[in-house]
Amino acid sequence: MLCMPLEFLERYDAGVKGKLDRLLSSKYSICIMYLPALALLAIFILIPFFRGINISFTDWDGYSQNYRYVGFKQFANIFTDSRVLRTIRNTFIYGLGSALLQNILGFLFAMLFTSNAGVSRFMRTLVYMPVIVSGLIMGYIWKFFFQYSGGAVNDIMLLFGGEPVDWLAKGLGTVIIITVVNTFQFLGVSMVIYIAGLKGIPPEYYEVAQIDGANWWTRLRYITLPLIMPSINASVVMNVIGGLKLFDVIMALTKGGPGYDTMSLSTMTYTLYFARSDAGYSAALGIFMVIIIAIISLSMLVFFRKREVEL
Amino acid sequence: MKMKTFVTIFLTLSLIVGTFSACGNAGNSQSSAPPASESASVASESQSEQPQPAETKATGTLSVLSPAVGSELTAVTEVNDKFVAAYPDIDVEFASLGNDYETNMKVKMASNMLPDVFATHGWAKLRYADYLMDLKGEPWAEYIDPAIRSLVTDGDKVLTLPIDSYRTGYVYNTTLMEEYGLEVPKTLEEMDKALEVIHEKSGGKVTGLHIGGGDNWMYGAFVNTFATPMTASTATSDGQALLDGTYDWNKFMLLPEKLLEYYQKGYLNVDCLTSTFADTTAAIANNQAVFVAMGPELVTGAQEINPDFKGGIMPVPAVIEGDTACFQGGERTSWAIWKDTANVDNAKLYLNFAAEPDNVQIICKATSAPSGLTNVKPDIGEMNDYWQRYASNPVYPMWDRTYMPSGMWDVMSTAGQDLISGSLNATTFTEHMKSEYLRLRELAAAA
């Protein structure tokens, strides 16, 4: 702005300034700033979403120029497809299991880093660092740990006289491994949220409680947890949504296999479209996933919101 | 107020310009497709680095897309570079997407924005036909190998230029076969015996049949391979039954039963659910595996790992008593032209250049496959001996493309993994194949 010529500003000032000032000082001025963001939202979120709803009522294969409308047939397939049951089970483990572990560990780390234990700030950064790594890269890194041939875990087992195990072919066991990897990657997010929450609690509350003879468990239960409920709300909901949508770690570690053993709803949606050429069913499953995530996350929001305590 | 007005206008314009400049950059990225596969994607941009006199005055642009990986990628890149050198005024944007090729092509087909020239990799007739230009007037069209002509033509419309004529059966490690005193099995019983001998003599340390099942398409390849003599052979009418929907799927149970038997007896690699095609190539190259259900390009790939590797290819052992071992085949390295391309002349020039004998030789040497054109007899080294040895063995078209509806490949691949992991047994595997076959047939018929 500093390089605009002065005479331009003066001419501009004399001419349209009045009209423009009225426009810009009105409530519509802020709407002008929204327009680019709204345009991006419409192009990349809203239009594809509604198009996806349209496709979910068709038998489109994903690349032909033509398709037929088949009503709710694709949605009916969801409830008769045996693979979907396995996939929903996995999705809940990824979502709820990851959220549970991330929040427990994140809270414990937050307690440690806000205590007077003398733990350095560098440790806090170290715990947070996996968050900035791409999920795909994280998956490949852990694949080097768990792969059968040349994996670090099997190499250690061989060193101690054990037999190598095909860790990524264990069905439910592999689902647990993926959950742990996802937990490792994102517990730093929970930690940061809880640190912010813990620092917002006035220390006088703990002093008074100590004077009254409250032990650590009583202080945790009646002071800390109620007062960080907004943080718990934010962290749990964020982690649950992230876990339910988990995609890149699964693709890197197992691609959802063997078979459909480690598939989540998001990876199955991808596989149905690109591998099965079944875009209609894929879209229907995607809508189904959105509904499930919305129900679970809204329920959790309401549950935790009711338990928030004002200072 | 003046400053506030100005800042407001500036911020608004910045946001708008930033938004639309980002959109512009995203649109340009398609021409240099990023490597997506760890094994091989390459994007090779336009101009030749070796200025040579142009043979013609052809100018303009050309986009070329391929799925090639490994030795095949090296070969197609070499031919592409020769074309660029011969026609330096044509701006060629060549890219190979490896494992992501089909995904990308599906998106391009959905948006009807295909490259000028692209590989049809065996799917010219069944998937890409509606998007392909008729090439029957091209000089090489009359030389298409009759064995694969029906697979690359639709009536009298020629869909694609088949550089090589693909044959797949079992690739085997010649060194280990000699070490264990084994002859090439011609029947399923001989194959079972060979696997048993390998397992016993090696103490389980050498894999009889290696499947890199982490890449689930290797299970699809096994199903394709085993199902060919079982159903497509002229010794049975099951092929016709599959085509008209009257097939008795109880007969298909032999396949999952045999695969499970191999797994339970230890004839497969221990990590047959998580290892990859790269692991399979390394295993056979390093004398740790004997058989792989693959095409001859595996031999070339294994020799890149171990130059001393000696490999051969054999037809798939007969399943029906009295029948002959057979190959399955079709087009593989092939180029087609998008019917709506704006660069018709350059695209035809590219195909005609690729069809020249020297360039066909480059491709066939890399894929170890016979030429798809009868006027070219490439020298493919030791593999020539194998093709001549088995010249009289029947070659049936690729099983899944001929007998299965579109979408079955993934069913075959994931069902194979589910079978080994225990999620399916032989009965439920067969039932699953049948139900998906019927569902996808109905979908295809209604389309």
PDB file of C-alpha atoms in Angstrom, chain A residues 1-2 4 6 8-10 12-13 17 20-21 24-25 29 32-33 36-37 39-40 43-44 59-65 68 73-74 77 83 86 140 143 148-149 164 166-169 254-255 257-261 263 270-271 273-278 281, chain B residues 1-12 15-16 19 23 38 100 102-107 109-112 126-127 131 214-216 270-276 279 406-407 409-411 414-415 417-418 421 423-424 432 436 439-440 442-443 446-447:
ATOM      1  CA  MET A   1       0.000   0.000   0.000  1.00  0.00           C
ATOM      2  CA  LEU A   2       2.943   2.298   0.567  1.00  0.00           C
ATOM      3  CA  MET A   4       0.481   3.635  -4.393  1.00  0.00           C
ATOM      4  CA  LEU A   6      -0.465  10.007  -3.847  1.00  0.00           C
ATOM      5  CA  PHE A   8      -4.313   8.453  -7.182  1.00  0.00           C
ATOM      6  CA  LEU A   9      -5.406   8.523  -3.576  1.00  0.00           C
ATOM      7  CA  GLU A  10      -6.385  12.179  -3.766  1.00  0.00           C
ATOM      8  CA  TYR A  12      -9.957   8.627  -5.462  1.00  0.00           C
ATOM      9  CA  ASP A  13     -10.666  10.485  -2.245  1.00  0.00           C
ATOM     10  CA  LYS A  17     -14.844   8.257  -1.372  1.00  0.00           C
ATOM     11  CA  LEU A  20     -17.245   3.836  -0.704  1.00  0.00           C
ATOM     12  CA  ASP A  21     -17.003   5.056   2.866  1.00  0.00           C
ATOM     13  CA  LEU A  24     -17.303   0.121   3.870  1.00  0.00           C
ATOM     14  CA  SER A  25     -18.493   1.472   7.163  1.00  0.00           C
ATOM     15  CA  SER A  29     -18.148  -4.284   4.607  1.00  0.00           C
ATOM     16  CA  ILE A  32     -16.923  -8.493   1.482  1.00  0.00           C
ATOM     17  CA  MET A  33     -14.042 -10.014   3.434  1.00  0.00           C
ATOM     18  CA  PRO A  36     -13.254 -15.318  -0.908  1.00  0.00           C
ATOM     19  CA  ALA A  37     -13.462 -17.738   2.012  1.00  0.00           C
ATOM     20  CA  ALA A  39     -16.173 -19.057  -2.413  1.00  0.00           C
ATOM     21  CA  LEU A  40     -13.481 -21.549  -1.399  1.00  0.00           C
ATOM     22  CA  ILE A  43     -16.083 -24.829  -4.348  1.00  0.00           C
ATOM     23  CA  PHE A  44     -14.145 -27.330  -2.242  1.00  0.00           C
ATOM     24  CA  ASP A  59     -24.878 -46.670  -9.756  1.00  0.00           C
ATOM     25  CA  TRP A  60     -22.085 -44.526 -11.208  1.00  0.00           C
ATOM     26  CA  ASP A  61     -18.749 -46.328 -11.630  1.00  0.00           C
ATOM     27  CA  GLY A  62     -16.719 -43.173 -11.201  1.00  0.00           C
ATOM     28  CA  TYR A  63     -15.541 -42.580 -14.749  1.00  0.00           C
ATOM     29  CA  SER A  64     -18.346 -43.271 -17.247  1.00  0.00           C
ATOM     30  CA  GLN A  65     -20.261 -40.368 -18.692  1.00  0.00           C
ATOM     31  CA  ARG A  68     -28.686 -44.488 -13.475  1.00  0.00           C
ATOM     32  CA  LYS A  73     -30.253 -49.155  -3.022  1.00  0.00           C
ATOM     33  CA  GLN A  74     -26.698 -48.108  -2.192  1.00  0.00           C
ATOM     34  CA  ASN A  77     -26.233 -52.272   0.628  1.00  0.00           C
ATOM     35  CA  ARG A  83     -17.518 -56.096   5.319  1.00  0.00           C
ATOM     36  CA  ARG A  86     -16.053 -55.151  10.347  1.00  0.00           C
ATOM     37  CA  TYR A 140       5.674 -45.465   6.838  1.00  0.00           C
ATOM     38  CA  LYS A 143       5.911 -49.722   9.125  1.00  0.00           C
ATOM     39  CA  TYR A 148       7.921 -58.786   9.038  1.00  0.00           C
ATOM     40  CA  SER A 149      11.197 -58.741   7.207  1.00  0.00           C
ATOM     41  CA  PRO A 164       9.538 -63.052  13.992  1.00  0.00           C
ATOM     42  CA  ASP A 166       3.857 -60.741  11.005  1.00  0.00           C
ATOM     43  CA  TRP A 167       2.497 -57.871  13.131  1.00  0.00           C
ATOM     44  CA  LEU A 168       0.594 -56.217  10.302  1.00  0.00           C
ATOM     45  CA  ALA A 169      -1.388 -59.343   9.465  1.00  0.00           C
ATOM     46  CA  THR A 254      -1.717 -51.814   5.749  1.00  0.00           C
ATOM     47  CA  LYS A 255      -3.811 -50.172   3.002  1.00  0.00           C
ATOM     48  CA  GLY A 257      -5.720 -55.065   4.606  1.00  0.00           C
ATOM     49  CA  PRO A 258      -5.268 -57.916   4.822  1.00  0.00           C
ATOM     50  CA  GLY A 259      -8.569 -58.011   2.968  1.00  0.00           C
ATOM     51  CA  TYR A 260     -10.809 -55.663   4.935  1.00  0.00           C
ATOM     52  CA  ASP A 261      -9.343 -56.468   8.357  1.00  0.00           C
ATOM     53  CA  MET A 263     -10.309 -50.907   6.919  1.00  0.00           C
ATOM     54  CA  TYR A 270     -11.656 -44.681  -1.069  1.00  0.00           C
ATOM     55  CA  THR A 271     -11.287 -48.364  -2.021  1.00  0.00           C
ATOM     56  CA  TYR A 273     -14.388 -45.654  -5.568  1.00  0.00           C
ATOM     57  CA  PHE A 274     -10.898 -46.234  -6.945  1.00  0.00           C
ATOM     58  CA  ALA A 275     -10.440 -50.011  -6.698  1.00  0.00           C
ATOM     59  CA  ARG A 276     -13.993 -51.274  -7.104  1.00  0.00           C
ATOM     60  CA  SER A 277     -15.213 -48.584  -9.508  1.00  0.00           C
ATOM     61  CA  ASP A 278     -18.330 -48.318  -7.348  1.00  0.00           C
ATOM     62  CA  TYR A 281     -21.776 -47.124  -3.064  1.00  0.00           C
TER      63      TYR A 281
ATOM     64  CA  MET B   1     -10.368   7.299   7.226  1.00  0.00           C
ATOM     65  CA  LYS B   2      -8.315   7.447   4.044  1.00  0.00           C
ATOM     66  CA  MET B   3      -5.962   4.824   5.420  1.00  0.00           C
ATOM     67  CA  LYS B   4      -8.833   2.652   6.631  1.00  0.00           C
ATOM     68  CA  THR B   5     -10.449   2.797   3.189  1.00  0.00           C
ATOM     69  CA  PHE B   6      -7.254   1.948   1.507  1.00  0.00           C
ATOM     70  CA  VAL B   7      -6.340  -0.896   3.801  1.00  0.00           C
ATOM     71  CA  THR B   8      -9.806  -2.362   3.358  1.00  0.00           C
ATOM     72  CA  ILE B   9      -9.570  -2.253  -0.413  1.00  0.00           C
ATOM     73  CA  PHE B  10      -6.070  -3.679  -0.372  1.00  0.00           C
ATOM     74  CA  LEU B  11      -6.975  -6.588   1.889  1.00  0.00           C
ATOM     75  CA  THR B  12      -9.973  -7.425  -0.240  1.00  0.00           C
ATOM     76  CA  LEU B  15      -7.589 -12.140  -0.766  1.00  0.00           C
ATOM     77  CA  ILE B  16      -9.157 -12.291  -4.208  1.00  0.00           C
ATOM     78  CA  THR B  19      -7.437 -17.121  -4.109  1.00  0.00           C
ATOM     79  CA  CYS B  23      -6.297 -21.929  -8.393  1.00  0.00           C
ATOM     80  CA  GLU B  38       7.858 -45.835  -4.173  1.00  0.00           C
ATOM     81  CA  ASP B 100      -1.645 -44.408  -9.171  1.00  0.00           C
ATOM     82  CA  GLU B 102      -5.609 -46.166 -12.895  1.00  0.00           C
ATOM     83  CA  THR B 103      -6.887 -43.917 -10.122  1.00  0.00           C
ATOM     84  CA  ASN B 104      -5.761 -40.844 -12.032  1.00  0.00           C
ATOM     85  CA  MET B 105      -7.181 -42.088 -15.311  1.00  0.00           C
ATOM     86  CA  LYS B 106     -10.572 -42.693 -13.716  1.00  0.00           C
ATOM     87  CA  VAL B 107     -10.656 -39.099 -12.507  1.00  0.00           C
ATOM     88  CA  MET B 109     -12.288 -39.980 -17.641  1.00  0.00           C
ATOM     89  CA  ALA B 110     -14.927 -38.676 -15.245  1.00  0.00           C
ATOM     90  CA  SER B 111     -13.971 -35.121 -16.151  1.00  0.00           C
ATOM     91  CA  ASN B 112     -13.432 -36.015 -19.842  1.00  0.00           C
ATOM     92  CA  LEU B 126     -13.289 -53.049 -21.631  1.00  0.00           C
ATOM     93  CA  ARG B 127     -12.648 -49.691 -20.013  1.00  0.00           C
ATOM     94  CA  TYR B 131     -12.547 -42.488 -25.146  1.00  0.00           C
ATOM     95  CA  GLY B 214       0.686 -56.751   0.900  1.00  0.00           C
ATOM     96  CA  ASP B 215       0.122 -55.670  -2.694  1.00  0.00           C
ATOM     97  CA  ASN B 216      -3.200 -57.466  -2.848  1.00  0.00           C
ATOM     98  CA  VAL B 270       5.309 -66.620   5.885  1.00  0.00           C
ATOM     99  CA  ASP B 271       4.588 -62.927   5.242  1.00  0.00           C
ATOM    100  CA  CYS B 272       2.247 -63.618   2.328  1.00  0.00           C
ATOM    101  CA  LEU B 273      -0.207 -61.051   3.712  1.00  0.00           C
ATOM    102  CA  THR B 274       2.158 -58.135   4.224  1.00  0.00           C
ATOM    103  CA  SER B 275       5.122 -58.519   1.879  1.00  0.00           C
ATOM    104  CA  THR B 276       5.064 -56.616  -1.395  1.00  0.00           C
ATOM    105  CA  ASP B 279       9.834 -58.403  -1.719  1.00  0.00           C
ATOM    106  CA  SER B 406     -15.753 -54.822 -14.342  1.00  0.00           C
ATOM    107  CA  GLY B 407     -14.911 -54.386 -10.647  1.00  0.00           C
ATOM    108  CA  TRP B 409     -10.342 -57.568  -9.832  1.00  0.00           C
ATOM    109  CA  ASP B 410     -10.491 -55.964  -6.383  1.00  0.00           C
ATOM    110  CA  VAL B 411     -12.918 -58.668  -5.222  1.00  0.00           C
ATOM    111  CA  THR B 414      -9.084 -58.770  -1.301  1.00  0.00           C
ATOM    112  CA  ALA B 415     -10.883 -62.109  -1.100  1.00  0.00           C
ATOM    113  CA  GLN B 417      -6.167 -61.881   1.457  1.00  0.00           C
ATOM    114  CA  ASP B 418      -9.316 -62.584   3.475  1.00  0.00           C
ATOM    115  CA  SER B 421      -6.131 -64.219   7.056  1.00  0.00           C
ATOM    116  CA  SER B 423     -11.816 -64.004   7.493  1.00  0.00           C
ATOM    117  CA  LEU B 424     -13.105 -66.264   4.723  1.00  0.00           C
ATOM    118  CA  HIS B 432     -18.415 -64.056  -2.079  1.00  0.00           C
ATOM    119  CA  GLU B 436     -20.097 -60.109  -6.441  1.00  0.00           C
ATOM    120  CA  ARG B 439     -24.093 -58.169  -8.674  1.00  0.00           C
ATOM    121  CA  LEU B 440     -21.534 -56.628 -10.999  1.00  0.00           C
ATOM    122  CA  GLU B 442     -26.355 -57.006 -13.249  1.00  0.00           C
ATOM    123  CA  LEU B 443     -24.830 -53.549 -12.900  1.00  0.00           C
ATOM    124  CA  ALA B 446     -28.169 -52.255 -16.768  1.00  0.00           C
ATOM    125  CA  ALA B 447     -25.582 -49.643 -17.782  1.00  0.00           C
TER     126      ALA B 447
END
